[in-house]
């Protein structure tokens, strides 16, 4: 995991520090009418003309950040004064908990990134609360009686929701529930400042949950159908055990092993899904911050968001593997 994270951060660091991005960053910090000489002086003064691997090592925190020297006065100056960075050599990087400085919001990255993660964590929690029970219930009901009208109806509904992306369902829900009926608030921006409520949080939660419900339900149904054909299920039925008792006592636990892995893999998807939903509903969480960082060439903030994304993906993969081995005795025996 550490090696994978190192390789991915190196690739992202290379991409965000390409010359066009650096030029755009310098223009955004100076003026559209600035000359090439002015842009070059700004990049040199703020350390962007150092060796690529030196800068990467400084960002990681394994190499000292050297004081920037003003080309005109020759004095050591901090890279960004509004983040209180010292005008001296020091170790300050990811390993020291220093994520850098946001050029868009004029604050240290940690002061913008972690509150945004907290806001997205609240949104993701309610999405999972809605998505997981509903999808498991739909999948179990459809898989219990394969081929029946209930199975076909639920399967069609699941496929329909899975085929509908967030930017489509979000617009539909906003038009129907916020514009036409006037039941719900079409914006979740108030949730950031005024707190979460049913009125301002229902639409973004519905938009994100509706897509994942169909996918998890289909996987649960497939697992349930496979379990219901096993020999021990037939034996229990032949012994006279009621159908509902067979499902609850014997089939359900084994059928939920495979969906557990799928549910854990929804967390990385939620990080990408929140980008669309948070921008659409003006909810200032991780996705909104990521879009703002990318749109304004905020290099340090963009690197911080990328690091969090890589960590979440790798962590959920690890938890998924461990949880699958814990739930499936055959894996532990092997």
C-alpha positions as a Markdown table, in Angstrom:
| # | Residue | x | y | z |
|---|---|---|---|---|
| 1 | Unk | 0.0 | 0.0 | 0.0 |
| 2 | Unk | 2.8 | 2.4 | 0.9 |
| 3 | Unk | 4.6 | 1.7 | -2.4 |
| 4 | Unk | 1.4 | 2.1 | -4.4 |
| 5 | Unk | 0.6 | 5.4 | -2.7 |
| 6 | Unk | 4.2 | 6.6 | -3.4 |
| 7 | Unk | 3.9 | 5.8 | -7.1 |
| 8 | Unk | 0.5 | 7.4 | -7.5 |
| 9 | Unk | 1.5 | 10.5 | -5.7 |
| 10 | Unk | 4.6 | 10.8 | -7.9 |
| 11 | Unk | 2.4 | 10.6 | -11.0 |
| 12 | Unk | -0.1 | 13.2 | -9.7 |
| 13 | Unk | 2.7 | 15.5 | -8.6 |
| 14 | Unk | 4.2 | 15.3 | -12.1 |
| 15 | Unk | 0.9 | 16.1 | -13.8 |
| 16 | Unk | -0.1 | 19.0 | -11.7 |
| 17 | Unk | 3.3 | 20.6 | -12.0 |
| 18 | Unk | 3.4 | 20.6 | -15.8 |
| 19 | Unk | 4.5 | 23.9 | -17.3 |
| 20 | Unk | 1.0 | 25.1 | -18.5 |
| 21 | Unk | -0.3 | 24.6 | -15.0 |
| 22 | Unk | 2.5 | 26.5 | -13.4 |
| 23 | Unk | 2.0 | 29.4 | -15.9 |
| 24 | Unk | -1.7 | 29.5 | -15.1 |
| 25 | Unk | -0.9 | 29.5 | -11.4 |
| 26 | Unk | 1.5 | 32.4 | -11.8 |
| 27 | Unk | -1.1 | 34.3 | -13.8 |
| 28 | Unk | -3.8 | 33.7 | -11.2 |
| 29 | Unk | -1.5 | 35.0 | -8.5 |
| 30 | Unk | -0.3 | 38.1 | -10.4 |
| 31 | Unk | -2.3 | 39.6 | -13.3 |
| 32 | Unk | -3.5 | 38.6 | -16.7 |
| 33 | Unk | -1.4 | 41.5 | -18.1 |
| 34 | Unk | 1.8 | 40.3 | -16.4 |
| 35 | Unk | 4.8 | 39.8 | -18.7 |
| 36 | Unk | 6.6 | 36.5 | -19.2 |
| 37 | Unk | 9.5 | 38.0 | -17.1 |
| 38 | Unk | 7.2 | 38.7 | -14.2 |
| 39 | Unk | 5.7 | 35.3 | -14.3 |
| 40 | Unk | 9.1 | 33.7 | -14.4 |
| 41 | Unk | 10.3 | 35.8 | -11.4 |
| 42 | Unk | 7.2 | 34.7 | -9.4 |
| 43 | Unk | 7.8 | 31.0 | -10.2 |
| 44 | Unk | 11.5 | 31.3 | -9.2 |
| 45 | Unk | 10.8 | 33.3 | -6.1 |
| 46 | Unk | 8.3 | 30.6 | -4.9 |
| 47 | Unk | 10.5 | 27.6 | -5.6 |
| 48 | Unk | 8.7 | 26.2 | -8.6 |
| 49 | Unk | 11.9 | 26.2 | -10.7 |
| 50 | Unk | 13.7 | 23.9 | -8.5 |
| 51 | Unk | 14.5 | 20.3 | -9.6 |
| 52 | Unk | 11.4 | 18.2 | -9.9 |
| 53 | Unk | 12.6 | 15.4 | -7.5 |
| 54 | Unk | 13.8 | 18.0 | -5.0 |
| 55 | Unk | 10.4 | 19.5 | -4.9 |
| 56 | Unk | 8.7 | 16.1 | -4.6 |
| 57 | Unk | 11.0 | 15.3 | -1.7 |
| 58 | Unk | 10.2 | 18.6 | -0.1 |
| 59 | Unk | 6.5 | 17.9 | -0.5 |
| 60 | Unk | 6.9 | 14.5 | 1.1 |
| 61 | Unk | 8.9 | 16.0 | 3.9 |
| 62 | Unk | 12.1 | 14.0 | 3.4 |
| 63 | Unk | 14.1 | 17.0 | 2.2 |
| 64 | Unk | 14.5 | 20.4 | 3.6 |
| 65 | Unk | 12.5 | 23.3 | 2.1 |
| 66 | Unk | 15.1 | 26.0 | 1.3 |
| 67 | Unk | 14.2 | 29.7 | 1.8 |
| 68 | Unk | 13.1 | 31.4 | -1.3 |
| 69 | Unk | 15.3 | 34.3 | -2.4 |
| 70 | Unk | 13.8 | 37.4 | -3.9 |
| 71 | Unk | 15.6 | 38.0 | -7.2 |
| 72 | Unk | 15.5 | 41.7 | -6.8 |
| 73 | Unk | 16.5 | 42.2 | -3.1 |
| 74 | Unk | 18.4 | 38.9 | -2.6 |
| 75 | Unk | 16.7 | 38.5 | 0.8 |
| 76 | Unk | 15.1 | 35.2 | 2.0 |
| 77 | Unk | 11.3 | 35.4 | 1.8 |
| 78 | Unk | 8.6 | 32.9 | 2.7 |
| 79 | Unk | 6.9 | 31.2 | -0.2 |
| 80 | Unk | 3.4 | 32.3 | 0.8 |
| 81 | Unk | 3.2 | 34.9 | 3.6 |
| 82 | Unk | -0.5 | 34.3 | 4.2 |
| 83 | Unk | 0.2 | 30.8 | 5.4 |
| 84 | Unk | 2.9 | 31.9 | 7.9 |
| 85 | Unk | 5.6 | 29.8 | 6.2 |
| 86 | Unk | 9.0 | 30.5 | 7.7 |
| 87 | Unk | 11.7 | 32.3 | 5.6 |
| 88 | Unk | 14.3 | 29.6 | 6.5 |
| 89 | Unk | 15.3 | 26.1 | 5.7 |
| 90 | Unk | 13.0 | 23.6 | 7.5 |
| 91 | Unk | 11.4 | 20.1 | 7.1 |
| 92 | Unk | 7.8 | 20.6 | 6.3 |
| 93 | Unk | 5.8 | 18.1 | 4.2 |
| 94 | Unk | 3.3 | 15.2 | 4.3 |
| 95 | Unk | 5.4 | 13.3 | 6.8 |
| 96 | Unk | 5.3 | 16.3 | 9.1 |
| 97 | Unk | 1.6 | 16.9 | 8.7 |
| 98 | Unk | 2.2 | 19.9 | 6.5 |
| 99 | Unk | 0.1 | 19.7 | 3.3 |
| 100 | Unk | 1.2 | 23.1 | 2.0 |
| 101 | Unk | -0.6 | 26.3 | 1.3 |
| 102 | Unk | -3.8 | 26.9 | -0.7 |
| 103 | Unk | -3.3 | 29.6 | -3.3 |
| 104 | Unk | -7.0 | 29.8 | -4.0 |
| 105 | Unk | -8.3 | 30.1 | -0.4 |
| 106 | Unk | -5.2 | 31.8 | 1.1 |
| 107 | Unk | -5.0 | 29.4 | 4.0 |
| 108 | Unk | -3.0 | 26.2 | 4.9 |
| 109 | Unk | -4.3 | 23.2 | 3.0 |
| 110 | Unk | -5.2 | 21.4 | 6.2 |
| 111 | Unk | -7.5 | 24.2 | 7.3 |
| 112 | Unk | -9.5 | 23.8 | 4.1 |
| 113 | Unk | -9.2 | 20.0 | 3.3 |
| 114 | Unk | -10.1 | 18.5 | 6.7 |
| 115 | Unk | -13.3 | 20.5 | 7.3 |
| 116 | Unk | -14.3 | 19.6 | 3.7 |
| 117 | Unk | -13.7 | 15.9 | 4.4 |
| 118 | Unk | -15.8 | 16.2 | 7.6 |
| 119 | Unk | -18.7 | 17.7 | 5.6 |
| 120 | Unk | -18.4 | 14.9 | 3.0 |
| 121 | Unk | -18.2 | 12.3 | 5.7 |
| 122 | Unk | -21.6 | 13.4 | 7.0 |
| 123 | Unk | -23.0 | 13.2 | 3.5 |
| 124 | Unk | -21.5 | 9.8 | 2.9 |
| 125 | Unk | -22.7 | 8.4 | 6.2 |
| 126 | Unk | -26.3 | 9.2 | 5.4 |
| 127 | Unk | -25.9 | 7.9 | 1.8 |
| 128 | Unk | -24.7 | 4.6 | 3.2 |
| 129 | Unk | -27.5 | 4.5 | 5.8 |
| 130 | Unk | -30.0 | 4.8 | 3.0 |
| 131 | Unk | -28.2 | 2.8 | 0.3 |
| 132 | Unk | -27.1 | -0.3 | 2.2 |
| 133 | Unk | -30.3 | -1.5 | 3.9 |
| 134 | Unk | -32.5 | -0.7 | 0.9 |
| 135 | Unk | -30.2 | -2.4 | -1.6 |
| 136 | Unk | -29.8 | -5.5 | 0.6 |
| 137 | Unk | -33.5 | -5.8 | 1.1 |
| 138 | Unk | -34.2 | -5.5 | -2.6 |
| 139 | Unk | -31.5 | -8.0 | -3.5 |
| 140 | Unk | -32.7 | -10.6 | -0.9 |
| 141 | Unk | -36.3 | -10.3 | -1.9 |
| 142 | Unk | -35.5 | -10.7 | -5.6 |
| 143 | Unk | -33.1 | -13.6 | -5.0 |
| 144 | Unk | -35.4 | -15.5 | -2.7 |
| 145 | Unk | -37.8 | -16.3 | -5.5 |
| 146 | Unk | -35.9 | -16.3 | -8.8 |
| 147 | Unk | -38.0 | -15.8 | -11.9 |
| 148 | Unk | -41.1 | -14.5 | -10.2 |
| 149 | Unk | -42.9 | -11.3 | -10.9 |
| 150 | Unk | -41.3 | -9.7 | -7.8 |
| 151 | Unk | -37.9 | -10.7 | -9.0 |
| 152 | Unk | -38.4 | -9.3 | -12.5 |
| 153 | Unk | -39.9 | -6.0 | -11.2 |
| 154 | Unk | -37.1 | -5.4 | -8.7 |
| 155 | Unk | -34.4 | -6.4 | -11.3 |
| 156 | Unk | -35.7 | -4.0 | -13.8 |
| 157 | Unk | -35.9 | -1.2 | -11.2 |
| 158 | Unk | -32.3 | -2.0 | -10.1 |
| 159 | Unk | -31.0 | -1.9 | -13.7 |
| 160 | Unk | -32.8 | 1.4 | -14.3 |
| 161 | Unk | -31.2 | 3.1 | -11.3 |
| 162 | Unk | -27.8 | 1.8 | -12.1 |
| 163 | Unk | -28.0 | 3.1 | -15.7 |
| 164 | Unk | -28.9 | 6.6 | -14.5 |
| 165 | Unk | -25.9 | 8.7 | -13.6 |
| 166 | Unk | -25.9 | 11.2 | -10.8 |
| 167 | Unk | -26.0 | 14.3 | -13.0 |
| 168 | Unk | -29.2 | 13.0 | -14.6 |
| 169 | Unk | -31.0 | 11.8 | -11.4 |
| 170 | Unk | -29.9 | 15.0 | -9.6 |
| 171 | Unk | -31.5 | 17.2 | -12.2 |
| 172 | Unk | -34.7 | 15.1 | -12.3 |
| 173 | Unk | -35.1 | 15.1 | -8.5 |
| 174 | Unk | -34.4 | 18.9 | -8.3 |
| 175 | Unk | -37.0 | 19.6 | -11.0 |
| 176 | Unk | -39.7 | 17.3 | -9.5 |
| 177 | Unk | -39.3 | 17.8 | -5.8 |
| 178 | Unk | -37.8 | 21.3 | -5.6 |
| 179 | Unk | -39.3 | 23.1 | -8.6 |
| 180 | Unk | -42.6 | 21.4 | -9.3 |
| 181 | Unk | -43.8 | 20.2 | -5.9 |
| 182 | Unk | -41.8 | 22.6 | -3.8 |
| 183 | Unk | -41.3 | 19.9 | -1.1 |
| 184 | Unk | -37.5 | 20.0 | -0.7 |
| 185 | Unk | -34.7 | 22.5 | -1.0 |
| 186 | Unk | -32.9 | 22.2 | -4.3 |
| 187 | Unk | -29.6 | 23.3 | -2.6 |
| 188 | Unk | -27.6 | 21.6 | 0.1 |
| 189 | Unk | -25.4 | 24.7 | 0.6 |
| 190 | Unk | -27.3 | 25.6 | 3.8 |
| 191 | Unk | -26.3 | 22.3 | 5.3 |
| 192 | Unk | -22.8 | 23.4 | 5.6 |
| 193 | Unk | -23.6 | 26.5 | 7.7 |
| 194 | Unk | -27.0 | 25.7 | 9.3 |
| 195 | Unk | -26.6 | 21.9 | 9.8 |
| 196 | Unk | -28.1 | 18.8 | 8.3 |
| 197 | Unk | -31.9 | 18.6 | 8.0 |
| 198 | Unk | -34.4 | 16.5 | 6.0 |
| 199 | Unk | -35.3 | 19.6 | 4.0 |
| 200 | Unk | -31.9 | 20.4 | 2.7 |
| 201 | Unk | -30.2 | 17.0 | 2.7 |
| 202 | Unk | -32.7 | 14.7 | 1.1 |
| 203 | Unk | -32.0 | 15.5 | -2.6 |
| 204 | Unk | -28.2 | 15.0 | -2.5 |
| 205 | Unk | -28.6 | 11.8 | -0.5 |
| 206 | Unk | -31.2 | 10.5 | -2.9 |
| 207 | Unk | -29.1 | 11.4 | -5.9 |
| 208 | Unk | -26.1 | 9.5 | -4.6 |
| 209 | Unk | -27.9 | 6.6 | -3.1 |
| 210 | Unk | -30.2 | 5.8 | -6.0 |
| 211 | Unk | -27.2 | 4.8 | -8.2 |
| 212 | Unk | -25.5 | 2.5 | -5.7 |
| 213 | Unk | -28.8 | 0.9 | -4.6 |
| 214 | Unk | -29.2 | -0.8 | -8.0 |
| 215 | Unk | -25.7 | -2.1 | -8.2 |
| 216 | Unk | -25.5 | -3.6 | -4.7 |
| 217 | Unk | -29.0 | -5.0 | -5.2 |
| 218 | Unk | -28.0 | -6.8 | -8.4 |
| 219 | Unk | -24.9 | -8.3 | -6.7 |
| 220 | Unk | -27.0 | -9.3 | -3.6 |
| 221 | Unk | -29.6 | -10.9 | -5.8 |
| 222 | Unk | -27.0 | -12.9 | -7.8 |
| 223 | Unk | -25.4 | -14.1 | -4.5 |
| 224 | Unk | -28.8 | -15.0 | -3.0 |
| 225 | Unk | -29.8 | -17.0 | -6.1 |
| 226 | Unk | -26.6 | -19.0 | -6.0 |
| 227 | Unk | -27.0 | -19.7 | -2.3 |
| 228 | Unk | -30.6 | -20.8 | -2.7 |
| 229 | Unk | -29.5 | -23.6 | -5.0 |
| 230 | Unk | -26.9 | -25.1 | -2.6 |
| 231 | Unk | -27.4 | -28.6 | -1.3 |
| 232 | Unk | -27.7 | -27.6 | 2.4 |
| 233 | Unk | -30.6 | -25.3 | 1.5 |
| 234 | Unk | -32.4 | -28.2 | -0.2 |
| 235 | Unk | -31.7 | -30.5 | 2.7 |
| 236 | Unk | -33.3 | -28.0 | 5.1 |
| 237 | Unk | -36.3 | -27.7 | 2.9 |
| 238 | Unk | -36.7 | -31.5 | 2.7 |
| 239 | Unk | -36.6 | -31.7 | 6.5 |
| 240 | Unk | -39.7 | -29.6 | 6.6 |
| 241 | Unk | -38.1 | -26.3 | 7.7 |
| 242 | Unk | -40.3 | -23.3 | 6.7 |
| 243 | Unk | -39.1 | -21.3 | 3.7 |
| 244 | Unk | -38.7 | -18.0 | 5.6 |
| 245 | Unk | -36.7 | -19.9 | 8.3 |
| 246 | Unk | -34.4 | -21.4 | 5.7 |
| 247 | Unk | -33.8 | -17.9 | 4.2 |
| 248 | Unk | -33.1 | -16.2 | 7.6 |
| 249 | Unk | -31.1 | -19.0 | 9.4 |
| 250 | Unk | -29.2 | -20.6 | 6.5 |
| 251 | Unk | -29.2 | -18.6 | 3.3 |
| 252 | Unk | -29.0 | -14.9 | 4.4 |
| 253 | Unk | -25.6 | -15.0 | 6.2 |
| 254 | Unk | -23.8 | -16.8 | 3.3 |
| 255 | Unk | -25.5 | -14.6 | 0.7 |
| 256 | Unk | -24.2 | -11.4 | 2.3 |
| 257 | Unk | -20.5 | -12.4 | 2.1 |
| 258 | Unk | -20.1 | -11.2 | -1.5 |
| 259 | Unk | -22.1 | -8.0 | -1.2 |
| 260 | Unk | -19.9 | -7.0 | 1.7 |
| 261 | Unk | -17.0 | -6.6 | -0.7 |
| 262 | Unk | -19.1 | -4.6 | -3.1 |
| 263 | Unk | -20.3 | -2.3 | -0.3 |
| 264 | Unk | -16.8 | -1.5 | 0.8 |
| 265 | Unk | -15.8 | -0.7 | -2.7 |
| 266 | Unk | -18.6 | 1.9 | -2.8 |
| 267 | Unk | -16.5 | 4.3 | -0.7 |
| 268 | Unk | -14.0 | 5.1 | -3.5 |
| 269 | Unk | -17.0 | 5.5 | -5.8 |
| 270 | Unk | -18.6 | 7.9 | -3.4 |
| 271 | Unk | -15.5 | 10.1 | -3.5 |
| 272 | Unk | -16.0 | 10.5 | -7.2 |
| 273 | Unk | -19.8 | 10.7 | -7.0 |
| 274 | Unk | -19.6 | 13.6 | -4.5 |
| 275 | Unk | -17.8 | 15.7 | -7.0 |
| 276 | Unk | -20.9 | 15.9 | -9.2 |
| 277 | Unk | -23.4 | 16.0 | -6.4 |
| 278 | Unk | -21.6 | 18.6 | -4.3 |
| 279 | Unk | -21.1 | 21.0 | -7.2 |
| 280 | Unk | -24.7 | 20.5 | -8.4 |
| 281 | Unk | -26.1 | 21.2 | -4.9 |
| 282 | Unk | -23.4 | 23.7 | -3.8 |
| 283 | Unk | -22.4 | 21.6 | -0.8 |
| 284 | Unk | -18.9 | 22.6 | 0.3 |
| 285 | Unk | -17.4 | 19.2 | 0.9 |
| 286 | Unk | -14.5 | 17.3 | -0.5 |
| 287 | Unk | -15.8 | 17.1 | -4.1 |
| 288 | Unk | -16.5 | 20.8 | -4.2 |
| 289 | Unk | -13.0 | 21.6 | -2.8 |
| 290 | Unk | -11.5 | 19.3 | -5.4 |
| 291 | Unk | -13.2 | 21.0 | -8.3 |
| 292 | Unk | -12.2 | 24.4 | -6.9 |
| 293 | Unk | -8.6 | 23.3 | -6.6 |
| 294 | Unk | -8.5 | 21.9 | -10.1 |
| 295 | Unk | -10.2 | 24.9 | -11.7 |
| 296 | Unk | -7.8 | 27.4 | -10.0 |
| 297 | Unk | -4.6 | 25.4 | -10.4 |
| 298 | Unk | -4.3 | 25.2 | -6.6 |
| 299 | Unk | -1.4 | 22.8 | -6.7 |
| 300 | Unk | -0.9 | 22.0 | -3.0 |
| 301 | Unk | -4.7 | 21.6 | -2.3 |
| 302 | Unk | -5.1 | 19.4 | -5.4 |
| 303 | Unk | -2.2 | 17.2 | -4.2 |
| 304 | Unk | -3.8 | 17.0 | -0.8 |
| 305 | Unk | -7.1 | 15.9 | -2.3 |
| 306 | Unk | -5.3 | 13.3 | -4.5 |
| 307 | Unk | -3.5 | 11.9 | -1.4 |
| 308 | Unk | -6.8 | 11.5 | 0.5 |
| 309 | Unk | -8.4 | 9.8 | -2.5 |
| 310 | Unk | -5.5 | 7.3 | -2.9 |
| 311 | Unk | -5.6 | 6.6 | 0.9 |
| 312 | Unk | -9.3 | 6.0 | 0.9 |
| 313 | Unk | -9.2 | 3.6 | -2.0 |
| 314 | Unk | -6.3 | 1.6 | -0.6 |
| 315 | Unk | -7.8 | 1.5 | 2.9 |
| 316 | Unk | -11.2 | 0.3 | 1.7 |
| 317 | Unk | -9.5 | -2.4 | -0.4 |
| 318 | Unk | -7.6 | -3.6 | 2.6 |
| 319 | Unk | -10.7 | -3.6 | 4.9 |
| 320 | Unk | -12.6 | -5.4 | 2.1 |
| 321 | Unk | -10.0 | -8.2 | 1.9 |
| 322 | Unk | -9.8 | -8.6 | 5.7 |
| 323 | Unk | -13.6 | -8.5 | 6.1 |
| 324 | Unk | -14.1 | -11.1 | 3.4 |
| 325 | Unk | -11.6 | -13.5 | 5.0 |
| 326 | Unk | -13.4 | -12.9 | 8.3 |
| 327 | Unk | -16.8 | -13.6 | 7.0 |
| 328 | Unk | -15.9 | -16.6 | 4.8 |
| 329 | Unk | -14.4 | -19.5 | 6.9 |
| 330 | Unk | -13.1 | -21.2 | 3.7 |
| 331 | Unk | -10.7 | -18.3 | 3.1 |
| 332 | Unk | -9.4 | -18.5 | 6.7 |
| 333 | Unk | -8.8 | -22.3 | 6.4 |
| 334 | Unk | -6.9 | -21.9 | 3.1 |
